[in-house]
Coordinates of C-alpha atoms in Angstrom, one line a residue:
X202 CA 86.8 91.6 81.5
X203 CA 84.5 92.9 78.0
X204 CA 83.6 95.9 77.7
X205 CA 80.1 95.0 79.0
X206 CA 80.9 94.0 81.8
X207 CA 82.6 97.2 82.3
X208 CA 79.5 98.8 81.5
X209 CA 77.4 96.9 83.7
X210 CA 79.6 97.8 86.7
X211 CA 79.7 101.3 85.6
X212 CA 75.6 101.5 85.6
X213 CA 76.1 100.8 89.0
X214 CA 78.8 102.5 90.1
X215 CA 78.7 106.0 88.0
X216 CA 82.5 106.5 88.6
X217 CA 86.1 106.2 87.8
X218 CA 86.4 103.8 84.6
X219 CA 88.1 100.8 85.1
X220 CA 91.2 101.6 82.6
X221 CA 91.8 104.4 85.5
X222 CA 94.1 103.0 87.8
X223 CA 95.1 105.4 90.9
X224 CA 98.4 103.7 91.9
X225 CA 100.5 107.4 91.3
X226 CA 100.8 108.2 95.0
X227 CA 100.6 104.7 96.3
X228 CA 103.4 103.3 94.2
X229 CA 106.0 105.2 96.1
X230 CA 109.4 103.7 96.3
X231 CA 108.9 102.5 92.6
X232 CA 111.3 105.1 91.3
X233 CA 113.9 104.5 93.5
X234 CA 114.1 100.9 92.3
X235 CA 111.6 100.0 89.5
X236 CA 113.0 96.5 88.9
X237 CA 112.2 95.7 92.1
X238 CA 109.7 97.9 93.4
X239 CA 106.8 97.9 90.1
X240 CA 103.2 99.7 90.3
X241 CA 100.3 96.9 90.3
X242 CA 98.8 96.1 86.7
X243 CA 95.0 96.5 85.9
X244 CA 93.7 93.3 84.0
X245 CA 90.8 94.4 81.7
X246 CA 90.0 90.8 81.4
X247 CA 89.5 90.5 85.3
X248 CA 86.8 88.3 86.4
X249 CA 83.2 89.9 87.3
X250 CA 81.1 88.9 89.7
X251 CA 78.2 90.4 87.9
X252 CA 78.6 87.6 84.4
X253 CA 76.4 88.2 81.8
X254 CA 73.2 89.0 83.5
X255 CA 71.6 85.6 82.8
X256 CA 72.2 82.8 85.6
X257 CA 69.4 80.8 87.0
X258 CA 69.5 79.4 90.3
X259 CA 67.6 78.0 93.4
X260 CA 68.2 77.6 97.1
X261 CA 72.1 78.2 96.7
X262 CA 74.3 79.4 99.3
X263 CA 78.0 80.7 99.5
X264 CA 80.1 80.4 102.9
X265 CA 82.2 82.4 104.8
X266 CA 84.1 80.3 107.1
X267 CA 86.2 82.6 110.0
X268 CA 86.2 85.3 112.5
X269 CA 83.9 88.4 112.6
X270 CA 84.0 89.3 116.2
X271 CA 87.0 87.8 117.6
X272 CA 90.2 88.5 119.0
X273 CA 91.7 89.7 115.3
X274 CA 87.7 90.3 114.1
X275 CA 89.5 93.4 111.7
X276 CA 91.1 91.2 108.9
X277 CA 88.0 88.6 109.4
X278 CA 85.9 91.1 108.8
X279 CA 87.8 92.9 105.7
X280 CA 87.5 89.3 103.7
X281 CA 83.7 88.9 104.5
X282 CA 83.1 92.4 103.1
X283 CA 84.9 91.0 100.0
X284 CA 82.9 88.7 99.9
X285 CA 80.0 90.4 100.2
X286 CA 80.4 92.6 98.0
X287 CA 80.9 90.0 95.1
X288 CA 77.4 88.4 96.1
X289 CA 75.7 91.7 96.3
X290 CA 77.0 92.5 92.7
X291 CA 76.2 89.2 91.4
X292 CA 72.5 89.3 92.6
X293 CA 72.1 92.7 91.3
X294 CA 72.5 91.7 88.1
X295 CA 71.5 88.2 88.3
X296 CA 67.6 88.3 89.1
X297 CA 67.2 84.7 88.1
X298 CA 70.0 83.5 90.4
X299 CA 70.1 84.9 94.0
X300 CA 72.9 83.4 96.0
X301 CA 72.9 83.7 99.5
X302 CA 75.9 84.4 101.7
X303 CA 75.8 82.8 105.3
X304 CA 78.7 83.6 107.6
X305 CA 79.8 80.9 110.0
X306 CA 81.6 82.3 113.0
X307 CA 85.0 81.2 114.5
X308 CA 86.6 84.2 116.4
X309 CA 89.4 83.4 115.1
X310 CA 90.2 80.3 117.2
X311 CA 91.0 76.9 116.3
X312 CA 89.1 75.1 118.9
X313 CA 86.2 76.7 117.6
X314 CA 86.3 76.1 114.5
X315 CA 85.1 72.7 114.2
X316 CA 82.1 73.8 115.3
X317 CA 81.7 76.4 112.5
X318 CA 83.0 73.8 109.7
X319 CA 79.9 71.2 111.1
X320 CA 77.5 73.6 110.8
X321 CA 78.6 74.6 107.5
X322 CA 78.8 70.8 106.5
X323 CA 75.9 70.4 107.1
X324 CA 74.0 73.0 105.4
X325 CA 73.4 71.4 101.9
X326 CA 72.8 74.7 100.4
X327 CA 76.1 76.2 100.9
X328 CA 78.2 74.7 97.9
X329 CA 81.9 76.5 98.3
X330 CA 83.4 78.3 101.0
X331 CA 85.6 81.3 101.2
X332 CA 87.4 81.4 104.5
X333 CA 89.5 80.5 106.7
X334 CA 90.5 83.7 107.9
X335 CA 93.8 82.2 109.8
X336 CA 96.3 79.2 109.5
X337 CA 95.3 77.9 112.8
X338 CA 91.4 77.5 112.1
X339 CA 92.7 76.3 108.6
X340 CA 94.0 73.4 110.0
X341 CA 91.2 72.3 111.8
X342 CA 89.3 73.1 109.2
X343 CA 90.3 71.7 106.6
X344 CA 90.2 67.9 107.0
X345 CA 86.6 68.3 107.3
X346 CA 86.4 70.2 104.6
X347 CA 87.8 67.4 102.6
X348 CA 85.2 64.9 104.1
X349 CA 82.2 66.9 103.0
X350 CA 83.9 67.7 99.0
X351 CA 83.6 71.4 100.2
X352 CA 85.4 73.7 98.2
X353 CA 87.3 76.0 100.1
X354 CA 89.6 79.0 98.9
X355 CA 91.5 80.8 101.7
X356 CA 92.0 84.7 101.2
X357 CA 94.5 84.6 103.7
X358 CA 95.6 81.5 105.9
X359 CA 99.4 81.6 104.6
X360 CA 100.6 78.7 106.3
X361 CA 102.7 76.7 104.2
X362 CA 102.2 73.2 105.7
X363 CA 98.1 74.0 105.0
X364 CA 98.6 72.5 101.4
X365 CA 100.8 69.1 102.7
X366 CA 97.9 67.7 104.0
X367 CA 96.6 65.9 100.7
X368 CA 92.9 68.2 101.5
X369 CA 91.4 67.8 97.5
X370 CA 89.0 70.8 98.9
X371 CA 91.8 73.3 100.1
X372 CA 93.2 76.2 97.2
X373 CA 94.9 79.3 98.4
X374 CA 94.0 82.7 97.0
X375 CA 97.5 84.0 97.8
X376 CA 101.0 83.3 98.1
X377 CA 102.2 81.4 101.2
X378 CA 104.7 81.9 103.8
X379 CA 107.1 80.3 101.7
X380 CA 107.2 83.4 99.4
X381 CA 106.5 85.7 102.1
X382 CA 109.4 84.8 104.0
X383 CA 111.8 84.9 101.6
X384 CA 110.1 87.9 100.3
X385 CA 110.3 90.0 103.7
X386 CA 114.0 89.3 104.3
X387 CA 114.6 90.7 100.5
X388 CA 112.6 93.9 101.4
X389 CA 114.5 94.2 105.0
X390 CA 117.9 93.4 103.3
X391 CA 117.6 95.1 99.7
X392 CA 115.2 98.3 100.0
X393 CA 115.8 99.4 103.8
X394 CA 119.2 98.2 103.7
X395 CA 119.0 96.5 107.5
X396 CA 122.4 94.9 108.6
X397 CA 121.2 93.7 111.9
X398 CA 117.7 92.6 112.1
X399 CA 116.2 90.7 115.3
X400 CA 113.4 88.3 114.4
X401 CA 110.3 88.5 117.0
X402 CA 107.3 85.4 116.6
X403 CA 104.4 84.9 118.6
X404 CA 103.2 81.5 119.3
X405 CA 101.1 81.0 116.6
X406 CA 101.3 78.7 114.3
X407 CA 101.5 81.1 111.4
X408 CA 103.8 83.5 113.6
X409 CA 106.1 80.8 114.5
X410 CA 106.5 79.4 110.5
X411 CA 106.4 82.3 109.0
X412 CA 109.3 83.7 111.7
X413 CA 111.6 80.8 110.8
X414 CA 111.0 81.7 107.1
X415 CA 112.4 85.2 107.8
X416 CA 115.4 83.9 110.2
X417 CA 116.3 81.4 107.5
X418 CA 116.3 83.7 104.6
X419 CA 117.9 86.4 106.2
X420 CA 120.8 84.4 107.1
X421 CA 124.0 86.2 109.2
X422 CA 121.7 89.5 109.2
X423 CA 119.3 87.7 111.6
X424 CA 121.5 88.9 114.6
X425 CA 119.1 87.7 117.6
X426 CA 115.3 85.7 117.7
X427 CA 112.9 86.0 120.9
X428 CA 109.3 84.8 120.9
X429 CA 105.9 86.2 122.9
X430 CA 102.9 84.6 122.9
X431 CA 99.0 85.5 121.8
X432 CA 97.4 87.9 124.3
X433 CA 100.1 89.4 125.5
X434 CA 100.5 92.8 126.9
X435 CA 103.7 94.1 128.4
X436 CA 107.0 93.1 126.5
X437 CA 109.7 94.1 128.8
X438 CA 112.1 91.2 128.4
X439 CA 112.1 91.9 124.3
X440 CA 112.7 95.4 125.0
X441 CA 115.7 94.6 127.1
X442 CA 116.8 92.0 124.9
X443 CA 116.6 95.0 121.9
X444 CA 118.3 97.2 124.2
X445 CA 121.1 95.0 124.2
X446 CA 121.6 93.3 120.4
X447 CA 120.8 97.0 119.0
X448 CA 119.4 95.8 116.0
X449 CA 118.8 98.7 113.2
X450 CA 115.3 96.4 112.1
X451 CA 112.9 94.2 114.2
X452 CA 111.0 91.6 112.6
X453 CA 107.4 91.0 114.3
X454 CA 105.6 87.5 113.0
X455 CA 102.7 87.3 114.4
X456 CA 99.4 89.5 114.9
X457 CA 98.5 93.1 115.0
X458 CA 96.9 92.8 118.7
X459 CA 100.4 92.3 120.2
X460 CA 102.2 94.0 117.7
X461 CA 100.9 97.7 118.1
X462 CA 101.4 97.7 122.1
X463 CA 105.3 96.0 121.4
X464 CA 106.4 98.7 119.1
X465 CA 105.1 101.4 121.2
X466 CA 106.9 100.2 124.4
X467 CA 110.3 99.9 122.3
X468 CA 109.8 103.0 121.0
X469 CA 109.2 104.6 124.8
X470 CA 112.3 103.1 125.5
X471 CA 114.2 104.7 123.0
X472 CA 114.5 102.2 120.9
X473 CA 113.7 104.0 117.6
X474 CA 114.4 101.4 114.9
X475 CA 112.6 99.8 112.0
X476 CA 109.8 97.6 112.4
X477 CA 108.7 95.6 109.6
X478 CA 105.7 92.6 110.1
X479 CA 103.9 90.9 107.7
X480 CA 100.0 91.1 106.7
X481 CA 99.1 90.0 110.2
X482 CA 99.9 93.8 111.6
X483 CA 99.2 95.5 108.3
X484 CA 96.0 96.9 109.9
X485 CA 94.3 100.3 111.2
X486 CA 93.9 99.3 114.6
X487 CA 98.2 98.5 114.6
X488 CA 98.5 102.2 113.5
X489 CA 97.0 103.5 116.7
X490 CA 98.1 100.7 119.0
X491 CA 102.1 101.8 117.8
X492 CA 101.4 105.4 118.6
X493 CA 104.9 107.0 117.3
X494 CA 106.3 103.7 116.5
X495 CA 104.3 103.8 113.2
X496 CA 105.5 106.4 111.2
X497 CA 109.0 103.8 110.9
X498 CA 106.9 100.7 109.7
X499 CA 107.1 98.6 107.2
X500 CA 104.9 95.4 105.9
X501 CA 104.9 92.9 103.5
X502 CA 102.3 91.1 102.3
X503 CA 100.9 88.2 99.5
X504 CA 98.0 91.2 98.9
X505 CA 97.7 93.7 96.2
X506 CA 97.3 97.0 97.1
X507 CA 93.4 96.9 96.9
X508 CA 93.0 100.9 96.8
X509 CA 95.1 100.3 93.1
X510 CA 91.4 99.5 91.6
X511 CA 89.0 102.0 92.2
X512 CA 85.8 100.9 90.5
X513 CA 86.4 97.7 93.5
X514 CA 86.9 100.5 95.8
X515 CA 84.0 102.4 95.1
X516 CA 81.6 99.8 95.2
X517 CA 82.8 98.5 98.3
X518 CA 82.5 102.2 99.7
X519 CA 79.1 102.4 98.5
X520 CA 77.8 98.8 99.4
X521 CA 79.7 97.8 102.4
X522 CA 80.4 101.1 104.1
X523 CA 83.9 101.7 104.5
X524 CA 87.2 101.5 102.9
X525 CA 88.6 97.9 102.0
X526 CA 91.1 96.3 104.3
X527 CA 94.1 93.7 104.0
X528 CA 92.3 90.3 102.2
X529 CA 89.1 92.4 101.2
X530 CA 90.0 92.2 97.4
X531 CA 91.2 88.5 97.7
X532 CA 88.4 87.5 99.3
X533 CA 86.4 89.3 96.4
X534 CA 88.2 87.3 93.7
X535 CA 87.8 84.0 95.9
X536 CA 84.0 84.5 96.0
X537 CA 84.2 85.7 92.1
X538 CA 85.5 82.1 91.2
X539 CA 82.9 80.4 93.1
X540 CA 79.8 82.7 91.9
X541 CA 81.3 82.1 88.4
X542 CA 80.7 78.0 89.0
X543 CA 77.2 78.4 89.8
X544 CA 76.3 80.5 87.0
X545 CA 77.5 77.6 84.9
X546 CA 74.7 75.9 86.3
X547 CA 76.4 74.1 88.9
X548 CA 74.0 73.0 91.9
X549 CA 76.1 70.3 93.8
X550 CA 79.6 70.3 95.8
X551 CA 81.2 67.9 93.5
X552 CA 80.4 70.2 90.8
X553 CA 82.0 73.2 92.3
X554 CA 85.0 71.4 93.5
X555 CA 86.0 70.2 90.5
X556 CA 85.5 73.6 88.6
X557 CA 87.4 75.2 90.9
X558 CA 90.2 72.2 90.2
X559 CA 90.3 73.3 86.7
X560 CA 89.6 77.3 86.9
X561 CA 92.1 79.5 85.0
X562 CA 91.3 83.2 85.3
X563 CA 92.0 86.9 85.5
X564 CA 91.1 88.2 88.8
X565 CA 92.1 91.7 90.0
X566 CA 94.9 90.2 92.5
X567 CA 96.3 88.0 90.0
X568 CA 95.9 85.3 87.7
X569 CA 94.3 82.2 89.0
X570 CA 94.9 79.0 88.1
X571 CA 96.0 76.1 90.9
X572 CA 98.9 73.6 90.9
X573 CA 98.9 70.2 92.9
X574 CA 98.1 71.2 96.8
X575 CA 95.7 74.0 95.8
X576 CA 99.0 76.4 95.7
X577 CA 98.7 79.0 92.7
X578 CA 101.3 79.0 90.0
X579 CA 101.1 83.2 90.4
X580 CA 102.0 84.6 93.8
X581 CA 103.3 87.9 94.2
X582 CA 104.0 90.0 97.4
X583 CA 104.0 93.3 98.2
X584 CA 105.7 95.8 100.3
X585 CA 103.7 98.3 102.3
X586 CA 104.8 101.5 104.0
X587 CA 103.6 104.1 106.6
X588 CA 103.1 107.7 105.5
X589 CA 101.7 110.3 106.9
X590 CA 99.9 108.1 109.4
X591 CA 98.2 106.1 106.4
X592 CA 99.2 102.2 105.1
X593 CA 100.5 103.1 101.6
X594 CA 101.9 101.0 98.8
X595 CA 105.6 100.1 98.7
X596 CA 105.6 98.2 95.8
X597 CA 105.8 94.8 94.6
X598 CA 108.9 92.4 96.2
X599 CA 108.4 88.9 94.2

């Protein structure tokens, strides 16, 4: 971004400059393989939700379409900070344009989530939405979207299938499971060196794609498969199956609820391997459900490490109370985008929409600009390690 929008932050912020990037200790792993393994870049032409200072608006309202208090309310809840926090920057130094943010809540299931989307439809205020939090409220979501030319960006439903549906309204903030996959099997295969790797999905649907990803790009090394399902507690027929396929590296696609308990019962049973998931587990509340389990974790995830920028982090400290979670910085960049349509002067959904269709941008994640199906040409992934009992950055795999 200029230099005055650096300085505007800064006013705010009284910290770190932005040209300060803390990615020394988080980058670790990069100098065992820096082609493969490279320390996030800063982009001093990143996208502000702040502008210049001089938008004028009335009655406008921002969405957030997804779960805050369900089942998985921790990654919901990390993307409506985000959000957040690009509003309250915005209005801070926008006093002529005061957008409001109204959340719209799912838990996280998709026969909810009609619900939510009608209530958001019909709220002529709101012209974009950030959200949804998961691939299964995504595609209940998003045909109705499409209905009601309601721009939507995802910060995190990874789903590949999401963009097949010919939704004109639907852009992803991230890479899909189509890189992720491919992109977890490199990391199992190439960096932990795993010969024999069992692949473990839930029953969602982002669990069950994003498994078959993994098991097809792993090829021969994907030695055995077994499946669970949402809500479960006690895995003692995957820990005998594990028992007898002795893989060195388990696989878990699926969500961090059932993923903490399942590595902490293979673990009590002796089984001490390596236990790699994707952004669904790459959570807090994983960390304590794994117990020992943890401390041989790995993740992988279409985020950047959002710790890397620590003017973002800061702010989000100060204004939202805590330290940024998986999705917080996408969402951030999501809401960016829209805040930076209405500050054009846009006022109506057609308006939005069809900025959006034509963005190109530098946010912090990554640079934004959207091919056919709302897929972005840019979409890196990122490897994710745990040490000394904290989530640290592995580096980047694609």
């Amino acid at each position: 971004m200029a230099k005055a929008r650096h300085a505007a932050l800064l006013a705010v912020l009284t910290v770190i400059p932005l040209a300060t990037l803390g990615c020394s200790s988080g980058g670790s792993g990069s100098s065992e393989d820096p082609s493969l393994f490279n320390a996030p870049k800063l982009y001093a032409e990143a996208a502000d939700p702040k502008g210049d200072g001089r938008a004028q608006c009335r009655n406008v309202s921002v969405g957030y379409v997804g779960t805050v208090n369900g089942v998985n309310a921790a990654l919901g809840q990390n993307i409506v900070r985000g959000a957040d926090l690009a509003v309250k920057l915005h209005n801070q130094a926008n006093a002529d344009c005061q957008i409001t943010l109204k959340q719209f809540e799912t838990e996280g299931k998709p026969e909810k989530t009609a619900a939510a989307v009608n209530q958001v439809v019909a709220d002529s205020s709101v012209l974009g939405v950030v959200g949804t939090s998961f691939s299964g409220e995504a595609k209940v979501a998003g045909g109705l979207f499409n209905q009601a030319k309601l721009v939507q960006i995802t910060p995190s439903a990874t789903n590949p299938s999401l963009a097949d549906n010919g939704w004109d309204t639907f852009f992803r903030a991230l890479a899909s499971d189509a890189a992720q996959g491919p992109a977890a099997a490199k990391l199992m295969t190439v960096k932990l060196e795993s010969q024999r790797i069992c692949v473990v999905s839930d029953d969602s649907p982002y669990g069950t794609d994003l498994g078959k990803a993994v098991i097809d790009a792993l090829g021969d090394k994907a030695v055995c498969t077994a499946k669970v399902k949402q809500g479960q507690t006690e895995f003692g027929s995957v820990v005998s199956k594990m028992e007898t396929e002795k893989p060195d590296t388990i696989f878990y696609s699926g969500y961090y609820p059932e993923a903490g308990p399942l590595a902490n019962q293979l673990d009590a049973a002796g089984l001490q391997v390596k236990f790699v998931g994707p952004d669904g587990i790459k959570n807090e509340e994983y960390l304590q459900a794994a117990g020992k389990a943890a401390a041989r974790s790995f993740f992988t995830c279409p985020c950047v490490p959002e710790t890397n920028f620590k003017d973002f982090t800061t702010a989000y400290q100060k204004l939202e109370g805590q330290e940024p979670g998986t999705y917080a910085v996408e969402a951030y960049d999501a809401m960016t985008i829209l805040i930076a349509g209405i500050d054009k002067g846009i006022v109506d959904r057609q308006g939005l929409l069809d900025f959006v269709k034509t963005y190109t941008g530098q946010g912090l994640t990554k640079r934004f600009k959207w091919a056919e199906k709302g897929e972005l040409i840019e979409t890196p992934v990122w490897g994710y390690k745990v040490e000394n009992g904290k989530i640290v950055n592995y580096g980047q795999i694609s």
